[in-house]
Coordinates of C-alpha atoms in Angstrom, one line a residue:
Chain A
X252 CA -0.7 257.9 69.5
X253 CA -2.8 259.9 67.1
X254 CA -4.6 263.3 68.3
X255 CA -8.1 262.8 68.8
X256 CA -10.7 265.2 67.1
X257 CA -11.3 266.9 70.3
X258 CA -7.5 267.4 70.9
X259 CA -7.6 268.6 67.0
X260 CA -10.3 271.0 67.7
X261 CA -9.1 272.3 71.1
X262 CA -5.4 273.0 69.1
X263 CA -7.3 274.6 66.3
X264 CA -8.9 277.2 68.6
X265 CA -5.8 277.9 70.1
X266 CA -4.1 278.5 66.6
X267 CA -7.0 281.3 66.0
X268 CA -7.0 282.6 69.7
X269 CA -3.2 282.8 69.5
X270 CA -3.6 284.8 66.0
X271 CA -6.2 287.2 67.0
X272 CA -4.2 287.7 69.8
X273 CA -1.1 288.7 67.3
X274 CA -3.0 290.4 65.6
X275 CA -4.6 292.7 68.4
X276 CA -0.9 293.4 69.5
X277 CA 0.5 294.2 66.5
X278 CA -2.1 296.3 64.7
X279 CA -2.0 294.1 62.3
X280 CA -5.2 292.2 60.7
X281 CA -5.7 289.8 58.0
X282 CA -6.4 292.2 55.3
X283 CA -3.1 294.3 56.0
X284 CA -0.5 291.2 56.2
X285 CA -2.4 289.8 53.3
X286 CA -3.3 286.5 54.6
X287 CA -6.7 285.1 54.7
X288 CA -7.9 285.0 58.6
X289 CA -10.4 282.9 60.5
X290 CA -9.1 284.7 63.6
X291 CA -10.1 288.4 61.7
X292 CA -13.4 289.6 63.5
X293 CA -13.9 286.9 66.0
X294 CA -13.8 288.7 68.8
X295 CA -15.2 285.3 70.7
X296 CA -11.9 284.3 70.5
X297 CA -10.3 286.9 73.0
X298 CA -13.2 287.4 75.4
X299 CA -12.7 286.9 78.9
X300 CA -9.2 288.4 78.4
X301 CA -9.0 291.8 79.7
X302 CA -8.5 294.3 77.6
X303 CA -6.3 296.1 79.4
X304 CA -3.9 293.8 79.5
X305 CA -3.6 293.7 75.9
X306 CA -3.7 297.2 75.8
X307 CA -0.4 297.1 77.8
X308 CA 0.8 294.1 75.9
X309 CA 0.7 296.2 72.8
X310 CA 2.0 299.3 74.4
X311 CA 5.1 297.0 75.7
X312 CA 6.0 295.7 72.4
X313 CA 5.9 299.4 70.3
X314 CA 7.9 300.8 73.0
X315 CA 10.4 297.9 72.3
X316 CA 10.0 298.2 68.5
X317 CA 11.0 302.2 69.6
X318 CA 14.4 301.0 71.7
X319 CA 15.5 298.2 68.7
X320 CA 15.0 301.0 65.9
X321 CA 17.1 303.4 68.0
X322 CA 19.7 301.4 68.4
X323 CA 19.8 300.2 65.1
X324 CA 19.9 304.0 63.7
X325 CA 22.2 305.8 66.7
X326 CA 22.6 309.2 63.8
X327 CA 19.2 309.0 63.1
X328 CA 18.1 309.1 66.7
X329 CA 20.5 311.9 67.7
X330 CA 19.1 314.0 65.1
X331 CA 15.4 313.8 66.4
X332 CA 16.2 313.6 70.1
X333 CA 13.0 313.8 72.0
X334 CA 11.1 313.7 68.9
X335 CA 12.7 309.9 68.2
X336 CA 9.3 307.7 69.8
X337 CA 6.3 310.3 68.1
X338 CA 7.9 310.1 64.7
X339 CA 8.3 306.5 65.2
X340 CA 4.6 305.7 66.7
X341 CA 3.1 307.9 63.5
X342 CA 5.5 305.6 61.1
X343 CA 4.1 302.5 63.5
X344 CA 0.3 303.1 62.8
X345 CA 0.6 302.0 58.9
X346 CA 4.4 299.8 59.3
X347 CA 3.6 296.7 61.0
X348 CA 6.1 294.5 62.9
X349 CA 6.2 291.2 61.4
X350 CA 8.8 288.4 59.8
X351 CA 12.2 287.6 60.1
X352 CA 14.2 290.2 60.2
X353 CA 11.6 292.6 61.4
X354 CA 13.7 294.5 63.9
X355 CA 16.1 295.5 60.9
X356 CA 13.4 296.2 58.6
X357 CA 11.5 298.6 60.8
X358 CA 15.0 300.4 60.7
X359 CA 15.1 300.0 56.9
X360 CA 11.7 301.2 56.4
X361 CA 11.9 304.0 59.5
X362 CA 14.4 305.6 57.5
X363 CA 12.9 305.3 53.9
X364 CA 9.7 306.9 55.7
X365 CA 11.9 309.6 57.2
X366 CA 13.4 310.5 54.0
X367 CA 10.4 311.1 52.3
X368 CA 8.9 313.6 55.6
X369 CA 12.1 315.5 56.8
X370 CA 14.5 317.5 55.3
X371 CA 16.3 319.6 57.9
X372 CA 18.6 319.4 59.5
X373 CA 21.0 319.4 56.1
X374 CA 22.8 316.3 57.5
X375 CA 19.7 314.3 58.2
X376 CA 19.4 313.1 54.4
X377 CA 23.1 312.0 54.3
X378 CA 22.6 310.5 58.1
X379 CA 19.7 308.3 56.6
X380 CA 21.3 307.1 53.7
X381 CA 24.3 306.2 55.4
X382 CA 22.1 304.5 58.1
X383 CA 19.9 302.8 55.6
X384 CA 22.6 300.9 53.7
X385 CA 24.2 300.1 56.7
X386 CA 21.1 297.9 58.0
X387 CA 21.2 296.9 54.3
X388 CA 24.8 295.8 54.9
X389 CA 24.0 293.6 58.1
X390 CA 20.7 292.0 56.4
X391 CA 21.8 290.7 53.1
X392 CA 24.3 288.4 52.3
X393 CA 24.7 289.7 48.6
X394 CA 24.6 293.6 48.7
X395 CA 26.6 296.3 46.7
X396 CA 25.6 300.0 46.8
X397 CA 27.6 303.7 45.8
X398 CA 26.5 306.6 47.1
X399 CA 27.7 309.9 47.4
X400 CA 27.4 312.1 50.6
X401 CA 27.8 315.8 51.5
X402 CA 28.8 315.7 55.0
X403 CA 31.0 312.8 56.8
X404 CA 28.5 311.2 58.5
X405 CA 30.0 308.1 59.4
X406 CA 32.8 310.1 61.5
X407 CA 30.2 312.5 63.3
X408 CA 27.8 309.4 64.9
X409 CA 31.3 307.6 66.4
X410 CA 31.9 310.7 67.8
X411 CA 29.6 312.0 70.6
X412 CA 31.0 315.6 71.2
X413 CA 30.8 316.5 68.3
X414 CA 27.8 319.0 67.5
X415 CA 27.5 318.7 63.6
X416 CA 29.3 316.9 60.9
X417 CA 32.2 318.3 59.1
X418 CA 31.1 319.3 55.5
X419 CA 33.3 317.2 53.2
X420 CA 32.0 315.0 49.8
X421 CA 32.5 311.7 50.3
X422 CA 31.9 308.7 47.7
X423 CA 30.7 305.3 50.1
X424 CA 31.0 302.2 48.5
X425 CA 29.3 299.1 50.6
X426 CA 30.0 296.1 49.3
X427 CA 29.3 292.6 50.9
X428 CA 29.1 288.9 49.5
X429 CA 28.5 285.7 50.9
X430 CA 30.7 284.5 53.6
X431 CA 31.9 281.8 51.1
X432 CA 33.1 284.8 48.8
X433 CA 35.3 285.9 51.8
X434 CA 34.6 289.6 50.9
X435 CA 33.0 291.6 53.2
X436 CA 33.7 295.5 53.3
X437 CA 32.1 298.2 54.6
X438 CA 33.9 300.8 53.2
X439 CA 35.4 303.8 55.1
X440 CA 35.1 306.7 53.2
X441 CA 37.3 306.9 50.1
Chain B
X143 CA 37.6 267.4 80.2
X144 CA 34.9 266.3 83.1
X145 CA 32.6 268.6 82.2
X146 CA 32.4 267.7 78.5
X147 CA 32.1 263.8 79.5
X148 CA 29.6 264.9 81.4
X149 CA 27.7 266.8 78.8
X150 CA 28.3 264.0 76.6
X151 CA 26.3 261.3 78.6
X152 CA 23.5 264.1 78.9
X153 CA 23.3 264.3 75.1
X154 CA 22.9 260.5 74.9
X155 CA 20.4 260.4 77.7
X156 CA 18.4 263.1 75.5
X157 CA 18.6 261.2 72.3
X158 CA 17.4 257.9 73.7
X159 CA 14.6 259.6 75.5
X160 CA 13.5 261.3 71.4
X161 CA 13.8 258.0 69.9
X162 CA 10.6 256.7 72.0
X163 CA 6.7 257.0 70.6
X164 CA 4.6 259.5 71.3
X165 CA 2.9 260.3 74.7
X166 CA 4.0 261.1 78.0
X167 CA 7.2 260.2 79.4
X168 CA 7.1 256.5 81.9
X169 CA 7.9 256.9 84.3
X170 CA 11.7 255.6 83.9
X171 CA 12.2 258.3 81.3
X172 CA 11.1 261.2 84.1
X173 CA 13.9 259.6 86.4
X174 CA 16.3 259.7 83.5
X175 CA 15.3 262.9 82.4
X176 CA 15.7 264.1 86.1
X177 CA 18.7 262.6 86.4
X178 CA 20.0 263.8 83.1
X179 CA 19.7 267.6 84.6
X180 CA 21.2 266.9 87.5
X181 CA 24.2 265.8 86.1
X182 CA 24.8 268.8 83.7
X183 CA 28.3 271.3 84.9
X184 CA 27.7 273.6 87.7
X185 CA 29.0 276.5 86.1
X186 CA 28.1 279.7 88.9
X187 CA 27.2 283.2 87.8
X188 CA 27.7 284.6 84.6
X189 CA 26.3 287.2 82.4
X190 CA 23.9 287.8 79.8
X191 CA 26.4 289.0 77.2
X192 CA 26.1 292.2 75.5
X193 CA 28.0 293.7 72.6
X194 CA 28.7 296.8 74.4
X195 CA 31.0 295.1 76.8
X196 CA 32.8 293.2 74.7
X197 CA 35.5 295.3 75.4
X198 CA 35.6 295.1 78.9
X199 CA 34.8 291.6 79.5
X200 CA 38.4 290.4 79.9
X201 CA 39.5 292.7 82.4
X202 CA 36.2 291.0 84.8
X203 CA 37.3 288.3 83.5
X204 CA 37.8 286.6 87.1
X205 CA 33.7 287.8 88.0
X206 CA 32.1 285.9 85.2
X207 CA 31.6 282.4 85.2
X208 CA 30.3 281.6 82.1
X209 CA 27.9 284.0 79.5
X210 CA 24.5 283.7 78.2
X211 CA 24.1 284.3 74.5
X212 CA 21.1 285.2 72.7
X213 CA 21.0 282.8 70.0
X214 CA 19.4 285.0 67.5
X215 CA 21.9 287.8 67.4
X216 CA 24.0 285.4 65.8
X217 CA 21.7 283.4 62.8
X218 CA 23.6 284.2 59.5
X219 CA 26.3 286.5 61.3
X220 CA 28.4 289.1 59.4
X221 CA 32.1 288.5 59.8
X222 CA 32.3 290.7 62.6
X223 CA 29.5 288.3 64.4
X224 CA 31.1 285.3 63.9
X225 CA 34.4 286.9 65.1
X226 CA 33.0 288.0 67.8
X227 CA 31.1 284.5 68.5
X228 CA 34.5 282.5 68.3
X229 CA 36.2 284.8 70.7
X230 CA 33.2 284.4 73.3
X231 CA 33.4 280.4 72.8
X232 CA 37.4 281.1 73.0
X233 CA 37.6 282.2 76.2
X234 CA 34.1 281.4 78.5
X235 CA 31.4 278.7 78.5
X236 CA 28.5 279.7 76.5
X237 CA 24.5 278.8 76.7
X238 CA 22.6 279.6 73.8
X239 CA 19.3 281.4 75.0
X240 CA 16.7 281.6 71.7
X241 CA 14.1 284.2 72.0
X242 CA 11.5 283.1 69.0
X243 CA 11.8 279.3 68.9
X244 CA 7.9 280.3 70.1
X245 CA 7.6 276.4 71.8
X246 CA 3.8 277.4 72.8
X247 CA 2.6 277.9 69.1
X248 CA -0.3 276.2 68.0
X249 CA 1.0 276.4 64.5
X250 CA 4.7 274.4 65.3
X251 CA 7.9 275.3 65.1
X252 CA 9.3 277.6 62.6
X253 CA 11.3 275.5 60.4
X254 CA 14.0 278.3 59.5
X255 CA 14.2 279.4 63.2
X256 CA 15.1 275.7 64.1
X257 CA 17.6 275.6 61.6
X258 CA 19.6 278.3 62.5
X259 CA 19.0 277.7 66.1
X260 CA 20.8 274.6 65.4
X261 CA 23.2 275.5 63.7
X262 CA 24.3 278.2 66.8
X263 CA 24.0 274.8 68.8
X264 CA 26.1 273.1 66.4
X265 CA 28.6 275.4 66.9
X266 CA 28.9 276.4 70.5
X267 CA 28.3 272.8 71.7
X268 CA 27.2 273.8 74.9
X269 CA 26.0 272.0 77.8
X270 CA 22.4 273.2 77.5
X271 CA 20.5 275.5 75.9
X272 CA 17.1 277.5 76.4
X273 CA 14.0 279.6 75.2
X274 CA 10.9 280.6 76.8
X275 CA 7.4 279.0 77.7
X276 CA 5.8 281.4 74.9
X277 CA 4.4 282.0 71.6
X278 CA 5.9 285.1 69.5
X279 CA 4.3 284.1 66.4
X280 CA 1.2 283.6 65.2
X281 CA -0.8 283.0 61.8
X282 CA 2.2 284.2 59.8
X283 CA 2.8 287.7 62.1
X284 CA 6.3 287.7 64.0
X285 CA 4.9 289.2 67.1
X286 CA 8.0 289.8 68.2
X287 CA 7.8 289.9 72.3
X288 CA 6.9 287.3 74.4
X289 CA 3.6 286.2 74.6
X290 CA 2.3 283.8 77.2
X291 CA -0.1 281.1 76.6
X292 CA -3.2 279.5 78.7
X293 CA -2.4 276.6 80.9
X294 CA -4.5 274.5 79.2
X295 CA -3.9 271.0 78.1
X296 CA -4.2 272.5 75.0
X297 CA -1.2 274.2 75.0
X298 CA 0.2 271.3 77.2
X299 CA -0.3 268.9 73.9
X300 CA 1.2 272.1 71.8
X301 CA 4.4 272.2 73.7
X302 CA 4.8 268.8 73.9
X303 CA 4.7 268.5 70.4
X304 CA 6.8 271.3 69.5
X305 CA 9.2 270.0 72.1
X306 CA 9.5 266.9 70.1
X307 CA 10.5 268.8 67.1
X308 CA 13.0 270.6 68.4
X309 CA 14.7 268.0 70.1
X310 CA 14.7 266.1 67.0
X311 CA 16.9 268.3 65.5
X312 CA 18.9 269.8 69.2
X313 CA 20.7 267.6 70.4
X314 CA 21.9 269.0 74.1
X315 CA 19.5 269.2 76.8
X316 CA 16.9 272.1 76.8
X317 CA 15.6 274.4 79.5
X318 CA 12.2 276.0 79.6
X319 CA 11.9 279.7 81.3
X320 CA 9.2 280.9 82.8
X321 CA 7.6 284.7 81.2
X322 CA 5.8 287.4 83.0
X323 CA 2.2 286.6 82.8
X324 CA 1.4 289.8 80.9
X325 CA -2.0 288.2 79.9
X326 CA -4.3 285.8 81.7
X327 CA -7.1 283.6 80.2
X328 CA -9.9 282.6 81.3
X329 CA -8.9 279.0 79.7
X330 CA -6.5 278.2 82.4
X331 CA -6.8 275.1 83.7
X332 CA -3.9 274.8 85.9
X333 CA -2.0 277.1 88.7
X334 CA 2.0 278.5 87.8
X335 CA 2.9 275.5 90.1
X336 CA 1.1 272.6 88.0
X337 CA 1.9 273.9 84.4
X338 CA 5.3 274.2 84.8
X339 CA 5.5 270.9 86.7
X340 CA 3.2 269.0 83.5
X341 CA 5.3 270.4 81.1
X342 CA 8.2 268.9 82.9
X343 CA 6.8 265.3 83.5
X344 CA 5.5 265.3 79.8
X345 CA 9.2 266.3 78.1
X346 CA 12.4 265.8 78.7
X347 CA 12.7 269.4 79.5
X348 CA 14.6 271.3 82.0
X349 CA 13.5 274.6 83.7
X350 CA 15.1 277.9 83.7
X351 CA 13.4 279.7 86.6
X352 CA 13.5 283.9 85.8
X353 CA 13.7 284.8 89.6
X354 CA 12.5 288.4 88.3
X355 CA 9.4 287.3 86.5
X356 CA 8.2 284.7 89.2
X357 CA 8.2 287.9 91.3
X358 CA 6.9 290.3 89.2
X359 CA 4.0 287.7 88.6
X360 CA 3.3 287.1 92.6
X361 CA 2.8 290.7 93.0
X362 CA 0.9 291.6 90.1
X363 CA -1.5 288.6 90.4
X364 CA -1.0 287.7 94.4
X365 CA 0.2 284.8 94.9
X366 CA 3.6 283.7 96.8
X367 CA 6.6 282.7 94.9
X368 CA 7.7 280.2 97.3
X369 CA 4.7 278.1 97.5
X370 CA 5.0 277.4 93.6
X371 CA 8.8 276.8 94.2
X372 CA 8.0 274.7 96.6
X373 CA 5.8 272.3 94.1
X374 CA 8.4 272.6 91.2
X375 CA 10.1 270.0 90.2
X376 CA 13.0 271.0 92.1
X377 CA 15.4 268.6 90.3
X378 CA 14.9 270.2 86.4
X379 CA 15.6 273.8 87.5
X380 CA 18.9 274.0 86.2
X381 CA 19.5 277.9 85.9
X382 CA 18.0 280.6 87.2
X383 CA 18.0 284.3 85.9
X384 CA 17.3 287.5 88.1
X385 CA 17.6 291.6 87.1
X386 CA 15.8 294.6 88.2
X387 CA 12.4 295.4 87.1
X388 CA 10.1 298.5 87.1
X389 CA 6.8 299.3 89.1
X390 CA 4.7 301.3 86.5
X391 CA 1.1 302.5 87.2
X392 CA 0.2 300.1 89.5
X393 CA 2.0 296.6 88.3
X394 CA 5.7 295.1 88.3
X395 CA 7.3 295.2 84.7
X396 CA 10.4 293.2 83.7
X397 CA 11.9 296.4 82.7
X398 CA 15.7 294.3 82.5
X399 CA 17.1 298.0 83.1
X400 CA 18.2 298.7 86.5
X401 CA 19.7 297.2 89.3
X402 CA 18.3 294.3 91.1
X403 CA 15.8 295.3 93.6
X404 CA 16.6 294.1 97.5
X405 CA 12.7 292.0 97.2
X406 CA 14.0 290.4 94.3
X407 CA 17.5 289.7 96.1
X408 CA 15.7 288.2 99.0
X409 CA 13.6 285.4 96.6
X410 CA 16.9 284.7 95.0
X411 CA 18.5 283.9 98.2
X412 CA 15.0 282.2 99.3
X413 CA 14.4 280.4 95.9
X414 CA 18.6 279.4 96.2
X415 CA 18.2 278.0 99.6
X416 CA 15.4 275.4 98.4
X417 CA 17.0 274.4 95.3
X418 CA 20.3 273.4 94.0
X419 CA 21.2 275.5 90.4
X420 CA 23.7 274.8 87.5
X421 CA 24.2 278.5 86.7
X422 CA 22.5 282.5 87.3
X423 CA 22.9 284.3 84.7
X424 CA 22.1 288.4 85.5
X425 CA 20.1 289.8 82.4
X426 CA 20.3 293.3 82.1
X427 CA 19.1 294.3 78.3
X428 CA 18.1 298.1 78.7
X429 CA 19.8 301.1 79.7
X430 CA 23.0 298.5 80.4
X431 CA 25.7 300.3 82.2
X432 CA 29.8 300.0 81.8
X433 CA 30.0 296.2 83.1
X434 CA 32.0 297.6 86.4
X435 CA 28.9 298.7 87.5
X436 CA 27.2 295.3 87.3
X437 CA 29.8 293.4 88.6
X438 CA 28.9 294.0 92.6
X439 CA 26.0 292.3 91.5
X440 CA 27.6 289.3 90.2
X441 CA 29.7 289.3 93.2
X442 CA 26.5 289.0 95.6
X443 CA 24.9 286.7 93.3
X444 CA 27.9 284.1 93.8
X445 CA 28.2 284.6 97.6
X446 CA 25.0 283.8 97.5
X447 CA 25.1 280.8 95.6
X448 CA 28.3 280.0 97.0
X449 CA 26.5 279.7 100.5
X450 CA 23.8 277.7 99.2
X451 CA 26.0 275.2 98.1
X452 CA 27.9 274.9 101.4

């Protein structure tokens, strides 16, 4: 049975309803992700919905994006404490959750965006880095990386009652191939 | 042994129903997709597994029935993953639950998604497998939360469609669970009741009913959860799920991150006393406690489905 035009036409409208709709939740619009959009402007296409639902919709999913990042970057969330969502929700206004992947990017990019706003405390650049190529680690399937850190890191976020890491130089090596070249290492410090 | 026989006569039910032309299902292919669902293991009450208590599973061991895996956390898996995937399949039954295979979007399946979906599938050879009646992407963004659709025919003709992909490639019986309405339209066509029920006559689809969000939804937009049980078809709702959720400035939210509340316990036992289940699967996903502290509510959940077997 082939659609007719009116079942083409009905689908079509859905397609651009469902894509404003993605767009009004994710902040994103066609000029940021890049893609030409029918849906961009249209505001036709979400009337009758109330706005205050998608007001909470949106709301729901940055609060999410704020619990996955945190997660994803324990160290880097102990650091800022209370000051975790607001840092994330100013990186959120011009970082846009999209794409496969997108939970560990936000994580990737959080940290980059971090690293380029926050210096103190002195274990906060070393936290990053170490929490950036980690996420790096668990997202590519080709990945090698040697850095050198100030303070051990890695031991301080496994251990909760511990105020502050120890200040000792590390070298990190994180290395990981295919799982068809068997070699997978995440290095402990060396 | 049974219960893999079983499962295997499912999966041929399911592939003769995908090699038919497009269009609705006759009605012979609704009584052997209703029959296919019926005869799928009864496996009780299980979890939605975690990674944080992976540790601690084995000494509940006798508590959990079977777990819940979400699919995703396991496309392309690092060693670990996989490790941690074979000891899962090593010791309980697993059901794949997807969270992006976005069935309601007008744009189709996500090619990549499928495949790695599949290849989860492929692997764990479960007895079913599920996503959600949603669309999480759109025009190239990964929305990345669940997003409801109208209930439209529109949407009907999307699903259907979609469905058809998917179950060109999946070969086990899929289930279909129901969101929180976190958006209306003003396209809707059909009540809770009817949309769930056409997507079910259309597609050899089963239902997994969230006991949480069908009461989250009754309260925030007022209607009773029992009437659109009631008009279900009763026979495709093979597993349900239930957890706490959270009243926040003036509506229900399926918060997944507390215990479940006693209005929620009392439509489980309601909902489980109109309907005969495969599996319940509790899904806590936020602020998840040791898993001792969950297990009294496993414990009820069984006695409760223990009774409505009896």
């Amino acid at each position: 049975m082939t659609p007719s035009r009116d079942q083409d036409s009905c689908r079509d409208r859905l397609a651009l309803q469902q894509r404003a709709l993605a767009e009004s939740l994710t902040g994103l619009t066609g000029n940021k992700t890049g893609v030409a959009s029918n849906a961009n402007g249209d505001a036709s296409l979400l009337s009758g919905i109330d706005p205050a639902e998608i007001a909470r919709s949106a709301e729901t999913l940055i609060r999410k994006r704020i619990a996955q990042t945190r997660s994803a970057l324990p160290g880097t969330a102990r650091i800022l404490g209370s000051d975790f969502p607001g840092a994330f929700r100013e990186f959120a206004e011009e970082h846009f959750f999209h794409g496969t992947d997108a939970i560990w990017r936000d994580a990737i990019e959080f940290t980059r965006w971090l690293r380029s706003r926050r210096a103190e405390p002195a274990w906060l650049s070393d936290t990053l880095r170490w929490e950036y190529e980690r996420c790096m680690w668990e997202t590519h399937r080709y990945y090698l990386s040697c850095f050198r850190m100030k303070f051990a890191v890695p031991a301080w976020i496994s251990r909760i009652d511990q105020p502050s890491p120890e200040r000792r130089v590390q070298w990190i090596l994180v290395w990981r191939c295919d799982r068809k070249g068997r070699i997978d290492i995440f290095s402990p410090p060396f | 042994m049974v219960a893999a026989a079983v499962a295997d006569v499912v999966v041929a039910v399911a592939v003769a129903a995908n090699s038919t032309s497009p269009g609705s299902m006759s009605d012979h292919q609704g009584h052997q997709a209703a029959e296919a669902y019926v005869s799928l293991p009864s496996y009780g009450v299980g979890l939605g597994f975690r990674p944080v208590h992976r540790e601690e599973l084995f000494s509940h061991r006798k508590s959990i029935d079977f777990l819940e895996i979400i699919a995703d956390h396991y496309f392309d898996p690092s060693p670990p993953k996989q490790a941690e995937l074979e000891l899962l399949q090593a010791n309980f039954p697993l059901i794949p639950h997807g969270l992006a295979l976005s069935i309601g979007s007008a744009e189709g399946i996500d090619a990549r998604y499928l495949s790695k979906f599949r290849s989860i599938v492929e692997q764990v050879r479960p007895a079913w497998c599920s996503d959600h009646i949603a669309f999480t992407r759109a025009g190239g963004i990964d929305i990345g939360h669940l997003t409801p659709v109208p209930k439209s025919r529109a949407s009907l003709d999307v699903i259907r469609d979609n469905l058809r992909r998917v179950q060109d490639v999946i070969h086990v019986p899929i289930i279909l669970e129901n969101i929180t309405e976190s958006i209306r339209y003003p396209e809707d066509e059909f009540s809770d009741a009817e949309f769930l029920g056409r997507i079910c006559d259309d597609n050899q689809v089963g239902l997994l009913l969230d006991v949480t969000n069908l009461y989250i939804n009754s309260v925030n937009h007022r209607f009773d959860p029992l009437e659109v049980v009631q008009r279900l078809p009763r026979d495709r709702i093979v597993q349900l799920h239930f957890v706490g959720g959270r009243f926040e400035e003036g509506l229900w939210v399926d918060s997944h991150d507390c215990a479940t509340q006693d209005e929620i316990w009392q439509l489980l036992e309601a909902v489980l006393a109109m309907i005969s289940v495969k599996g319940i699967i509790l899904e806590r996903d936020e602020r998840i406690p040791p898993l001792a502290e969950l297990i009294p509510e496993l414990d009820r959940a069984r006695s409760i489905f223990l009774a409505s077997k009896s």
